Coordinates of C-alpha atoms in Angstrom, one line a residue:
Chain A
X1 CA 5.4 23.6 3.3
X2 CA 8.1 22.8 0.4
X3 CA 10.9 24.4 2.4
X4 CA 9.9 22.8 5.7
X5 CA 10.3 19.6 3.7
X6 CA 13.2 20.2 2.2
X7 CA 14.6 20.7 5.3
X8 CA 13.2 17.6 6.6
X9 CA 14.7 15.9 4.1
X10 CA 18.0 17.3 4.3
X11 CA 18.3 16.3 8.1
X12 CA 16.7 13.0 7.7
X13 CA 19.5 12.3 4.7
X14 CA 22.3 14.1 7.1
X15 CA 21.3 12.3 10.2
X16 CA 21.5 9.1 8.1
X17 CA 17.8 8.0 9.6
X18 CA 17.7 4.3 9.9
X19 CA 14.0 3.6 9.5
X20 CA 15.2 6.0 6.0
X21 CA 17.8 3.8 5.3
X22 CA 15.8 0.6 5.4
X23 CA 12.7 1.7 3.2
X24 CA 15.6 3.6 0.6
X25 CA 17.1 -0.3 1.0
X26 CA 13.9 -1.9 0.1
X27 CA 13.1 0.7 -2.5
X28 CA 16.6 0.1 -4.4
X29 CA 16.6 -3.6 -4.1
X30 CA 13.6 -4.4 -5.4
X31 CA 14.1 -2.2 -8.1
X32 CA 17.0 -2.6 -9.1
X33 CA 15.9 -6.7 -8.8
X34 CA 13.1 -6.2 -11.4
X35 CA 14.8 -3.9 -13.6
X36 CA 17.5 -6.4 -14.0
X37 CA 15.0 -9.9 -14.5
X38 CA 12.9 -7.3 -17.2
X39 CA 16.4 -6.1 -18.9
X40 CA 17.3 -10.2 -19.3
X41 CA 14.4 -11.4 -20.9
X42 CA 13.2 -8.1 -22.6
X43 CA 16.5 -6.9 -24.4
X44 CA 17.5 -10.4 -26.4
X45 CA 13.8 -10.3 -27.0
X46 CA 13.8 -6.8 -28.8
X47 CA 16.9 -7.8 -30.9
X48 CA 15.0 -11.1 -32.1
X49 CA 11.7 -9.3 -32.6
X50 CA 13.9 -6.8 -34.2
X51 CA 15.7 -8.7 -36.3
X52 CA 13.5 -11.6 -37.8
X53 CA 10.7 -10.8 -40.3
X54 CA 7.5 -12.7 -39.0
X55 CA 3.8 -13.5 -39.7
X56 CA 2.2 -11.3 -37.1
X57 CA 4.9 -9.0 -36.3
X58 CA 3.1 -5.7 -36.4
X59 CA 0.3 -7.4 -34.0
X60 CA 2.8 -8.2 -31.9
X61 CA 4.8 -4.6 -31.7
X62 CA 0.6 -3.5 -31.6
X63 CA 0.6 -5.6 -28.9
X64 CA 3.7 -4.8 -26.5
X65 CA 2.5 -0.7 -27.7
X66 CA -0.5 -1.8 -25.9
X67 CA 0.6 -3.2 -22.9
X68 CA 2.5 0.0 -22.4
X69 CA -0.7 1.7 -21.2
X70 CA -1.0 -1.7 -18.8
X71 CA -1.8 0.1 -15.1
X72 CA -0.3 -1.2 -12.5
X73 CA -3.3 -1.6 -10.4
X74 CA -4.4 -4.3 -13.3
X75 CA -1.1 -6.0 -12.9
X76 CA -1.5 -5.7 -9.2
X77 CA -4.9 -7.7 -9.7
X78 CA -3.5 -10.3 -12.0
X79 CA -0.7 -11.5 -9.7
X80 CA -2.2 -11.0 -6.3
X81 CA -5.4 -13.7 -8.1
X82 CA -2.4 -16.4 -8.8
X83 CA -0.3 -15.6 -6.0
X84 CA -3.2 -15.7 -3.4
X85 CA -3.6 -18.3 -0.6
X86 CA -6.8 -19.3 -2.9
X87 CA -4.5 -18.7 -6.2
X88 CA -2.8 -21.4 -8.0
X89 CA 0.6 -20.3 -6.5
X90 CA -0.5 -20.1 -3.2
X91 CA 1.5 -22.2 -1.6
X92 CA 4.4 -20.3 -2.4
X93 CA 3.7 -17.9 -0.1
X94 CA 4.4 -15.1 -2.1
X95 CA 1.9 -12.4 -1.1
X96 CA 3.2 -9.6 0.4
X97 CA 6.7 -10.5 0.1
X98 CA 9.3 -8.1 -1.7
X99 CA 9.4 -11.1 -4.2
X100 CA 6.0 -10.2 -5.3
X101 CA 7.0 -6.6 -5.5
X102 CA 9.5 -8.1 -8.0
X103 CA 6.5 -10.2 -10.2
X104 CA 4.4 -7.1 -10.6
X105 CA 7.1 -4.8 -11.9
X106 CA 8.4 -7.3 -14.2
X107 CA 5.4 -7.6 -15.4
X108 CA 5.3 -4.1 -15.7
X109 CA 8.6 -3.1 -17.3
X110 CA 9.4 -5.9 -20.0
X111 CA 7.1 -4.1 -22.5
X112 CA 8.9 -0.7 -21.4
X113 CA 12.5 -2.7 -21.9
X114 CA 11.3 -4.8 -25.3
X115 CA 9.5 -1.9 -27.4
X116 CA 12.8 0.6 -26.3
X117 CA 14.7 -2.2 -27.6
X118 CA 13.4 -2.6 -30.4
X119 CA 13.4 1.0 -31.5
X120 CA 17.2 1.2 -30.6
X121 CA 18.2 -1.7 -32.5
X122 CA 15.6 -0.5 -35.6
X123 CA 18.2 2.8 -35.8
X124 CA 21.1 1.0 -36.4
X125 CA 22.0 0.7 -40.0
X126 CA 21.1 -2.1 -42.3
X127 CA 24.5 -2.1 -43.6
X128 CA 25.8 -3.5 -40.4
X129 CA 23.5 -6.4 -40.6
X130 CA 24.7 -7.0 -44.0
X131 CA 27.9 -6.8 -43.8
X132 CA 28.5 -9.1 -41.1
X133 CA 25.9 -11.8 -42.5
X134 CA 28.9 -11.4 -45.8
X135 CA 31.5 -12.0 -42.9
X136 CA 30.0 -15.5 -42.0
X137 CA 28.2 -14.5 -38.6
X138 CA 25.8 -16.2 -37.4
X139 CA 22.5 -14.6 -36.3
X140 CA 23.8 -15.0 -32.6
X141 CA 26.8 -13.1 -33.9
X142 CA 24.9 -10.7 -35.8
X143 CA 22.4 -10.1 -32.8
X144 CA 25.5 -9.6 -30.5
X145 CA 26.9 -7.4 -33.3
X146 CA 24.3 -5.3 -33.8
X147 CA 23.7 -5.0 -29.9
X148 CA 26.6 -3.7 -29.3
X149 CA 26.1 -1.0 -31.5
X150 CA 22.6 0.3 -30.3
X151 CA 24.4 0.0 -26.4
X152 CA 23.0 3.6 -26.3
X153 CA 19.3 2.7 -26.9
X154 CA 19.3 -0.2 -24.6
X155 CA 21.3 1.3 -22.0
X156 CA 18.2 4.3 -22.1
X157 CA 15.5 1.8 -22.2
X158 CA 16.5 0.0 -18.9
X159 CA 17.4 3.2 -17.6
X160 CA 13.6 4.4 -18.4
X161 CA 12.6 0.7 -16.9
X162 CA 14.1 1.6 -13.8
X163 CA 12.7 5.0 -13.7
X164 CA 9.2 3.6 -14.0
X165 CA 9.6 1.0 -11.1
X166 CA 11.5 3.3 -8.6
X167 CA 8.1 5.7 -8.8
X168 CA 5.6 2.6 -9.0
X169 CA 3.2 2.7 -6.1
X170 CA 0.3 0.7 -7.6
X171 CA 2.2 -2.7 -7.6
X172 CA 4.3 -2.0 -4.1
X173 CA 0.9 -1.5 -2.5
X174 CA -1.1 -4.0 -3.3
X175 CA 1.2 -6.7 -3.3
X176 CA 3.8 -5.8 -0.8
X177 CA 1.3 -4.6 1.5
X178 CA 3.4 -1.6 2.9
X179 CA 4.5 -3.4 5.6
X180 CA 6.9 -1.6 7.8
X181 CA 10.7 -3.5 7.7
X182 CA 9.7 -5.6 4.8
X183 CA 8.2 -4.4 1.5
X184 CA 7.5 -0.4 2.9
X185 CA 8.9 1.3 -0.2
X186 CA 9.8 4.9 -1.0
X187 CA 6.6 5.7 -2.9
X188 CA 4.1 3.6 0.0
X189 CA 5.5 4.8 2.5
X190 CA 4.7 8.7 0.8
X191 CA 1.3 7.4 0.8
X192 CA 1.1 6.3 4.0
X193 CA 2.3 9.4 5.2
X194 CA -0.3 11.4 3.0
X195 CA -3.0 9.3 4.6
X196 CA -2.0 10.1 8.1
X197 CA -1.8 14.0 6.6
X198 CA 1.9 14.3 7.6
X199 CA 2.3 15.9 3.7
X200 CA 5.3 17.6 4.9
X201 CA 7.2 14.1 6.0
X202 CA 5.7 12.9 2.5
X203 CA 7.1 15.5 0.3
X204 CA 10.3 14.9 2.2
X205 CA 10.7 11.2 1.1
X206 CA 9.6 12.3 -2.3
X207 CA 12.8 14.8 -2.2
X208 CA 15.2 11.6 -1.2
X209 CA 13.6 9.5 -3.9
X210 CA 14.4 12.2 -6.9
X211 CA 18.2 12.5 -5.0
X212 CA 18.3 8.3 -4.9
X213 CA 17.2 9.0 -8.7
X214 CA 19.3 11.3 -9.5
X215 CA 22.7 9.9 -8.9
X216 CA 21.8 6.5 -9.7
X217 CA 21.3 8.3 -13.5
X218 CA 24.4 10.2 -12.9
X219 CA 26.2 6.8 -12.5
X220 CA 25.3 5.7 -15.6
X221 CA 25.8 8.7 -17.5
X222 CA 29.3 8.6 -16.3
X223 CA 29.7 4.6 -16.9
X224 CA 28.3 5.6 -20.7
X225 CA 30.3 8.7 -21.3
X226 CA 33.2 6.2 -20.3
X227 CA 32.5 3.8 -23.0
X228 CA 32.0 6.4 -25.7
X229 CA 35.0 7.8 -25.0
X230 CA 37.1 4.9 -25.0
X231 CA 36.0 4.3 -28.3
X232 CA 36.6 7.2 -29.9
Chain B
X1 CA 37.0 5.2 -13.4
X2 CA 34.5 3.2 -15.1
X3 CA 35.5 -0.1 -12.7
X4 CA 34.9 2.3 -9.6
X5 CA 31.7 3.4 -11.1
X6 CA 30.3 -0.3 -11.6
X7 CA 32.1 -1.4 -8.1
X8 CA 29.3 1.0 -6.5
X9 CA 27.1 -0.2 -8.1
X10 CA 27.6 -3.5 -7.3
X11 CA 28.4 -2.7 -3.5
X12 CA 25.1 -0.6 -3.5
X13 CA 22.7 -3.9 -4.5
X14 CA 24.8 -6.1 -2.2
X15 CA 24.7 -3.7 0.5
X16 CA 20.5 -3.4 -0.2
X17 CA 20.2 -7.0 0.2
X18 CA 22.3 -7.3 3.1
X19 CA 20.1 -4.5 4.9
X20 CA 17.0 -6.5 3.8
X21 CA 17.4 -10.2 4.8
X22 CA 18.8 -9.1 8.7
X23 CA 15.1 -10.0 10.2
X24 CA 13.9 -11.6 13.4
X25 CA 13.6 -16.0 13.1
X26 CA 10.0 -16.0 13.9
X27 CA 7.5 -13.8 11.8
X28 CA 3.8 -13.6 11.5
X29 CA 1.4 -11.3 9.1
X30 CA -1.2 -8.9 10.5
X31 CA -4.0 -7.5 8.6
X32 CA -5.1 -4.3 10.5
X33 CA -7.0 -1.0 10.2
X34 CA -5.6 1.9 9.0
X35 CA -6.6 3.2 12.6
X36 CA -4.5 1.1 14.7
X37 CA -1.4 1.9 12.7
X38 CA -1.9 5.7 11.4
X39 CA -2.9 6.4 15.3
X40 CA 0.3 5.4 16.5
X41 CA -0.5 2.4 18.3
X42 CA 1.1 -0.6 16.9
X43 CA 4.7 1.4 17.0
X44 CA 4.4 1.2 20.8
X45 CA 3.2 -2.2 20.9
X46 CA 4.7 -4.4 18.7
X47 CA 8.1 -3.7 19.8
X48 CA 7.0 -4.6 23.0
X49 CA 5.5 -8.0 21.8
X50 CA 8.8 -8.7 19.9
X51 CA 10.6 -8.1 23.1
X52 CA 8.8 -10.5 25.1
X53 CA 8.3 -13.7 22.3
X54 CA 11.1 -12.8 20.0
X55 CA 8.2 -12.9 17.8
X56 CA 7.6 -10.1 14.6
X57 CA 4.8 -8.9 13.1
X58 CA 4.3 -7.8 9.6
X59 CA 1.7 -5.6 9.4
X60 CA -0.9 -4.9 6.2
X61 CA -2.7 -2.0 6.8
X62 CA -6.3 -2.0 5.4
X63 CA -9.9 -0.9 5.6
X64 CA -11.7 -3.6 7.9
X65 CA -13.3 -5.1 4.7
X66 CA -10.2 -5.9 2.9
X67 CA -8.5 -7.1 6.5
X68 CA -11.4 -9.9 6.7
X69 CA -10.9 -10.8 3.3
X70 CA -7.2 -11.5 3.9
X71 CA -8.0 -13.9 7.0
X72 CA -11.0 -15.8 4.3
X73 CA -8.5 -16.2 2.0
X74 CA -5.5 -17.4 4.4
X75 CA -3.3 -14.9 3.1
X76 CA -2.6 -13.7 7.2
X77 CA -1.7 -15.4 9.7
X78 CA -4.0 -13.5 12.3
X79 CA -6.5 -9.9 11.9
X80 CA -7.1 -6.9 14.4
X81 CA -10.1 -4.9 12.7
X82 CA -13.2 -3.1 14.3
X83 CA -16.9 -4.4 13.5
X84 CA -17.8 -7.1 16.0
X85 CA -21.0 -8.5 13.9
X86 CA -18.1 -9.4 11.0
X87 CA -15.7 -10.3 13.2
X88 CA -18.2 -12.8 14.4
X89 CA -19.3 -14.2 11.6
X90 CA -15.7 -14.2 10.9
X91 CA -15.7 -16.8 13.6
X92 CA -18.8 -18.8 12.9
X93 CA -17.6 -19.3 9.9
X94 CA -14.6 -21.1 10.6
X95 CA -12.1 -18.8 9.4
X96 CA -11.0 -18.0 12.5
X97 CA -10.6 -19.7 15.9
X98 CA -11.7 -17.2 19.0
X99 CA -12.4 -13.1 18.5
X100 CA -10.5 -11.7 21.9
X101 CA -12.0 -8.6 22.5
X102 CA -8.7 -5.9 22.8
X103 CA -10.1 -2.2 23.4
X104 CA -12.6 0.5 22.4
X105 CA -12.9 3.9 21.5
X106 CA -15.7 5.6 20.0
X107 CA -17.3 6.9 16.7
X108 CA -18.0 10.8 16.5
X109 CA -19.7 13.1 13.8
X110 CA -17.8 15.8 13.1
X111 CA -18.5 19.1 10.4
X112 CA -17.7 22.5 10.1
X113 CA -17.0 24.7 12.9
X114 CA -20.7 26.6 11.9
X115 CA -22.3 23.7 11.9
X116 CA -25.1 24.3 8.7
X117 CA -27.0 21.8 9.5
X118 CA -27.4 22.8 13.3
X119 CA -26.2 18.9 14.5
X120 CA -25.2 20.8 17.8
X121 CA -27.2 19.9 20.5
X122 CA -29.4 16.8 18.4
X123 CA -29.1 14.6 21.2
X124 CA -29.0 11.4 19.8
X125 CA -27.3 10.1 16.6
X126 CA -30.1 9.1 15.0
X127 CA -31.7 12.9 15.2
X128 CA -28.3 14.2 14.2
X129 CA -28.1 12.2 10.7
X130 CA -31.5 13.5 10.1
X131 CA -30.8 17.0 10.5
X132 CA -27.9 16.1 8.3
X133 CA -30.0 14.9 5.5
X134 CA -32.6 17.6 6.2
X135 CA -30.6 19.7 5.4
X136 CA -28.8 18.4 2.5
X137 CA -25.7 19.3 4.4
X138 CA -22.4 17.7 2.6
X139 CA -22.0 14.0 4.1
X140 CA -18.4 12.5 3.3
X141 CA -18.5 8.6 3.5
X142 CA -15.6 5.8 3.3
X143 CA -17.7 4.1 0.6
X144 CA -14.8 1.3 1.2
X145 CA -16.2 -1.5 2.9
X146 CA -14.3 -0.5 6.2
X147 CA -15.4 -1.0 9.5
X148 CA -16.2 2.9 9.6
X149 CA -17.9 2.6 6.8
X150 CA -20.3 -0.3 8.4
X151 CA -20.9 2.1 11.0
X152 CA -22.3 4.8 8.8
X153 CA -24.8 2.4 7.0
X154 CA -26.1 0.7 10.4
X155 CA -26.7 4.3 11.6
X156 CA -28.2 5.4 8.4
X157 CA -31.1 2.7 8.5
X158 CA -31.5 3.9 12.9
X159 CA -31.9 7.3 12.0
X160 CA -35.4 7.0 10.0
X161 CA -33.9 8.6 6.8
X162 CA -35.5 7.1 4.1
X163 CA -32.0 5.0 2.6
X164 CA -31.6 2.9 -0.6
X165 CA -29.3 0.3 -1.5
X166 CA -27.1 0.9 -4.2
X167 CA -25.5 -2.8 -6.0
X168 CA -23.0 -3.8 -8.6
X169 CA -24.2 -7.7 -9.4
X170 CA -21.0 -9.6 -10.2
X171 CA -20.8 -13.1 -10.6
X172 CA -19.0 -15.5 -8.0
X173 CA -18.4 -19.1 -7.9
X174 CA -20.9 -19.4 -10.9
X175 CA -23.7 -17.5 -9.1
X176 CA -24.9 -14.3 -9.9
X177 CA -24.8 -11.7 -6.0
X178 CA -25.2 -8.1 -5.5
X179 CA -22.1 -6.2 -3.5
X180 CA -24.6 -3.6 -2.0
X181 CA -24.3 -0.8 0.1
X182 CA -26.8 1.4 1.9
X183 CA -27.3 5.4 1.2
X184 CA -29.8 7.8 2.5
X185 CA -32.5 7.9 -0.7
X186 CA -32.3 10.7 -3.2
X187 CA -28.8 12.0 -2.0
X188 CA -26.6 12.5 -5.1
X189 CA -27.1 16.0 -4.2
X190 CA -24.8 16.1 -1.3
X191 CA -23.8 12.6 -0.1
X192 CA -20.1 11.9 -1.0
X193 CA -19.0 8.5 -1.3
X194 CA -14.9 9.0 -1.7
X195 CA -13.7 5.4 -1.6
X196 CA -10.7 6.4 0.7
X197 CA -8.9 5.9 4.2
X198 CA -10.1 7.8 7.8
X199 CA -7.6 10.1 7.1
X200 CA -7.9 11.1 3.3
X201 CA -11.7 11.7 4.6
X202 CA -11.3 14.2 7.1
X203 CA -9.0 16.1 4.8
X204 CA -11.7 15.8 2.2
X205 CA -14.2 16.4 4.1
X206 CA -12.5 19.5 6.2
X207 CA -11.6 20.8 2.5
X208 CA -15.2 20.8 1.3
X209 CA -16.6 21.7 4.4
X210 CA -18.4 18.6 5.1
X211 CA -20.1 16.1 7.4
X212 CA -18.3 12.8 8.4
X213 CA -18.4 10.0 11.1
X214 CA -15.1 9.2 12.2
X215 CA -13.2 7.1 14.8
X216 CA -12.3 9.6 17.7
X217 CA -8.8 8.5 18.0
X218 CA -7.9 9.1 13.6
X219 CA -9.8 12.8 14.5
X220 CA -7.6 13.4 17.6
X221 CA -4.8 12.8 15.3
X222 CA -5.8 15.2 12.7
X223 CA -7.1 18.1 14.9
X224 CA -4.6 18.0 17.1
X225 CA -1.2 16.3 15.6
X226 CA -0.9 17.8 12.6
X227 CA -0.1 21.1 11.1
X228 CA -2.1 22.7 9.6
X229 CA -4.7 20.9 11.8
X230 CA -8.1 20.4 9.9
X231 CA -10.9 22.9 11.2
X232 CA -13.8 20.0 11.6
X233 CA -15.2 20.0 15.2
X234 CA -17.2 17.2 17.0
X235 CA -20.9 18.0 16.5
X236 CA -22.2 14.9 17.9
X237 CA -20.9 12.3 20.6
X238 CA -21.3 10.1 23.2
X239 CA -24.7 7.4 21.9
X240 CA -24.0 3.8 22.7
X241 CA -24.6 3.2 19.3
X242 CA -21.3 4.4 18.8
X243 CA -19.1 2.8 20.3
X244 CA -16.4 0.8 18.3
X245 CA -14.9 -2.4 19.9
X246 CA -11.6 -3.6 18.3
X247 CA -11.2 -7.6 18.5
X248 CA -8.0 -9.7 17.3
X249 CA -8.7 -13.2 15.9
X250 CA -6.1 -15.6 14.6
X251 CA -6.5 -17.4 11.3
X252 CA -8.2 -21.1 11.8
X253 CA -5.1 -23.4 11.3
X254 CA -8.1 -26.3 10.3
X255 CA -9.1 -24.0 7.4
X256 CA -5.7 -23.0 6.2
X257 CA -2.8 -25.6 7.6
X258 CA -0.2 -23.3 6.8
X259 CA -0.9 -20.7 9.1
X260 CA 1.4 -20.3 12.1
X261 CA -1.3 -20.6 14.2
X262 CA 0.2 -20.9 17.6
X263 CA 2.5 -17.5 17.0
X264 CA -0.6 -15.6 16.1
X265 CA -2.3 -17.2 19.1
X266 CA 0.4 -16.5 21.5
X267 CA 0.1 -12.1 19.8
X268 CA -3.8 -12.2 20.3
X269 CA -3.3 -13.2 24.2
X270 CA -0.6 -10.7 24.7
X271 CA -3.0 -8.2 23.2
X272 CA -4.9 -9.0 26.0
X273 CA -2.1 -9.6 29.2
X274 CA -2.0 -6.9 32.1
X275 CA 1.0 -5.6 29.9
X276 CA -0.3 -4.8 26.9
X277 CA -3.5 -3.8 28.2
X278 CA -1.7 -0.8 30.5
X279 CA 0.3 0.2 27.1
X280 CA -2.9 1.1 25.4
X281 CA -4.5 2.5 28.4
X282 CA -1.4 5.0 28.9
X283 CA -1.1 5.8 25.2
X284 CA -1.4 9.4 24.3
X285 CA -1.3 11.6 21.3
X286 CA -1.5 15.4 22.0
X287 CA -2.2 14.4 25.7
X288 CA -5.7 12.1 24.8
X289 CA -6.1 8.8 25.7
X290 CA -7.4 7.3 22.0
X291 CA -8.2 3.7 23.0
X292 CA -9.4 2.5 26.0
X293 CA -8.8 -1.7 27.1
X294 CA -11.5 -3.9 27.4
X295 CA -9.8 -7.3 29.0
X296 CA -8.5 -5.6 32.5
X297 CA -10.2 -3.5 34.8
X298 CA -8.8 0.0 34.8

């Protein structure tokens, strides 16, 4: 059954399959749509969470640890109540749309992005932070400073955020509703074809995901190898 | 290098949205069964439809339960599902405006190929669940609220076998109710209740060598369309109480203004036009017909 699928899934990527193309499409740009919202309000959250001593600071990194274990059927739960026809947001018409695909994995993934964060930027030396507070910097400076030099960290935690929505099915489901030309994802559309037993057709689209996977990571490995070695 | 590198990446997300936003003007959203889409069914007809009203569905494919749950709460603009006393009530209700009544096929109970139980030759349904529990032969339910599911517990209560109802008692709107479901009494033994879609339960079922009522048109599908094929064969067939009438009713626009009532309208009469009503007579998998049309003559 594994090599039939692997075939499969090499003549469905050769023959460039356009019902393929459009659930790879859908899979990518909600993805990569939620990993980007999550990576803008989760990183300059993790530097200032990072960076600032607090009253309650150790409930709140307690806190985001928690909301790590959050499953995504709870999320799926939470937002499909608000977003609803009955839900306060009803009337946006959200349901089932690929922008509530994007909600949920928000939801999901800001923890993922913030608590990364914050262990990247809690490696850096304290000497940096002290030197360029002597300098003058402001703490926008000194965030932007101090950023720049846990780039590695951050890059890997919104490279793990991306990871974690591209093989979400919890949230895709229930909000997105699998349907076929709209929000029919990668991962649904391997449960849909589990549930009609065509397993090998499923552990074919599973094959594409990983190669989707694979050289969107490769991409960024080169674009970070190219940064270190420019400065070095 | 490194611009190339984030130039793909760019033209990639572009390139996603671009193949994402080229849809048809007019579009309406369907909750269904899982039996009307994993059959086959609505990738003959919807095309079709689109073709003649320029018109495109979205379909949400769910157990019947969580289909009439999507019209209550607006959240569709029109629902195709299979048990005619909800869809009714459906109707009296309010929710939605007129049930047309689309096509039919049938409910069978299938088991192993040895048949433990000896179901062969029961006769009616009602003697064939008995032997079933008699026998405390492995039974494999939906357990998910579907319209299959509704089946199972109506026959359950025919058949004589002493049943129970098992509740959870939630609280809605304020007021304490009990989500119950009827099971035959004093089954834990070998009653399954797996929570899952027509297909996942044949597999299950086939697996553990179990029991199971099914639509004929999903077990078609599975004994016949797949490979490896499951080895579950019909036991029992054929009793008018099981026969399982698909209806299609759109959404009341008086209950929910928004929905685009005269679209879903204008799909539920197609559904029952000459043209549509031909398609689902001639549709085949593996050379069966699955459904067969209730609004024309054949």
């Amino acid at each position: 059954m594994i090599l039939d699928s692997l075939h499969s899934a090499f003549l469905l990527l050769v023959s460039w399959d356009a019902e393929m193309i459009e659930i790879v499409a859908v899979s990518l740009r909600v993805s990569c749509a939620s990993t980007l919202v999550a990576a803008l309000v989760g990183v300059p959250s993790g530097v200032v969470i990072a960076l600032n001593r607090f009253p309650g600071k150790r409930l709140c990194l307690t806190v985001l640890n928690t909301l790590l274990a959050l499953p995504t059927v709870v999320i799926g739960l939470l937002v499909y109540s608000f977003i609803s026809r009955r839900g306060v947001f009803g009337p946006l018409e959200l349901l089932y749309t690929q922008k509530a695909i994007i909600i949920g994995q928000v939801i999901l993934i800001i923890p993922v992005v913030t608590t990364l964060t914050i262990a990247a930027i809690s490696r850096i030396d304290r000497r940096y932070r002290r030197t360029a507070l002597t300098l003058g910097a402001t703490s926008v400076q000194m965030g932007w400073v101090i950023l720049k030099e846990a780039r590695f960290g951050v890059m890997a935690a919104v490279i793990a955020a991306f990871g974690r929505v591209i093989a979400e099915v919890g949230i895709s489901m229930m909000l997105g509703g699998n349907a076929k030309g709209f929000t029919r994802t990668m991962t649904t559309a391997m449960a849909l074809e589990y549930d009609k037993g065509e397993f090998v057709l499923a552990i074919a689209l599973g094959a594409i995901l990983l190669t989707f996977a694979f050289s969107i990571n490769l991409m960024f490995h080169f674009l970070q190898g190219r940064i270190r070695g420019d400065d070095v | 290098m490194r611009v190339t590198l984030w130039a793909a990446l760019a033209g990639l997300i572009m390139m996603t949205s671009v193949a994402v936003t080229a849809a048809a003007d007019e579009v309406i959203t369907m909750s269904t069964t899982t039996s009307t889409q994993a059959s086959g069914l609505l990738d003959i007809l919807l095309p079709q439809f689109t073709e003649a009203s320029g018109i495109e569905v979205k379909v949400v494919a769910k157990g019947t339960g969580a289909a009439i749950r999507d019209g209550m709460d607006g959240n569709v603009d029109v629902i195709f599902v299979h048990a005619r006393e909800r869809e009714e009530q459906f109707v009296a209700e309010g929710y939605g405006t007129k049930r047309y009544a689309v096509m039919h096929n049938d409910f069978v109970i299938v088991g192993p190929a040895d048949d433990p139980a000896g179901v062969r030759g029961s006769g009616d349904v009602q003697e064939a669940m008995k032997r079933i529990a008699d026998h405390s032969a492995l039974f494999v339910s939906r357990g998910d609220d579907s319209g299959t599911h509704t089946k199972e517990q109506q026959i359950w209560r025919l058949s004589g076998v002493p049943t129970e109802e098992v509740g959870t008692e939630i609280v809605k709107g304020g007021t304490p109710v009990t989500l119950s479901f009827v099971v035959p009494a004093d089954s834990e033994g070998w009653y399954r209740s797996i929570g899952q879609g027509m297909g996942k339960v044949l597999t299950f079922a086939d697996e553990m060598g179990a029991y199971t009522l099914t639509d004929r048109g999903t077990f078609i599908k599975y004994k016949y369309g797949i490979d490896p094929p499951i080895s579950l064969e019909i036991v029992n067939e054929g009793a008018p109480e099981l026969a399982n009438p698909y209806g299609v009713i759109p959404v009341n626009p008086e209950k929910f203004p928004h929905v685009k009532y005269d679209q879903a309208d204008t799909f539920a009469r197609w559904l029952v036009s000459e043209q549509a009503q031909q398609l689902i007579g001639s549709y085949r998998l593996e050379g069966k017909q699955l459904f067969f049309p209730d609004a024309i003559a054949q």
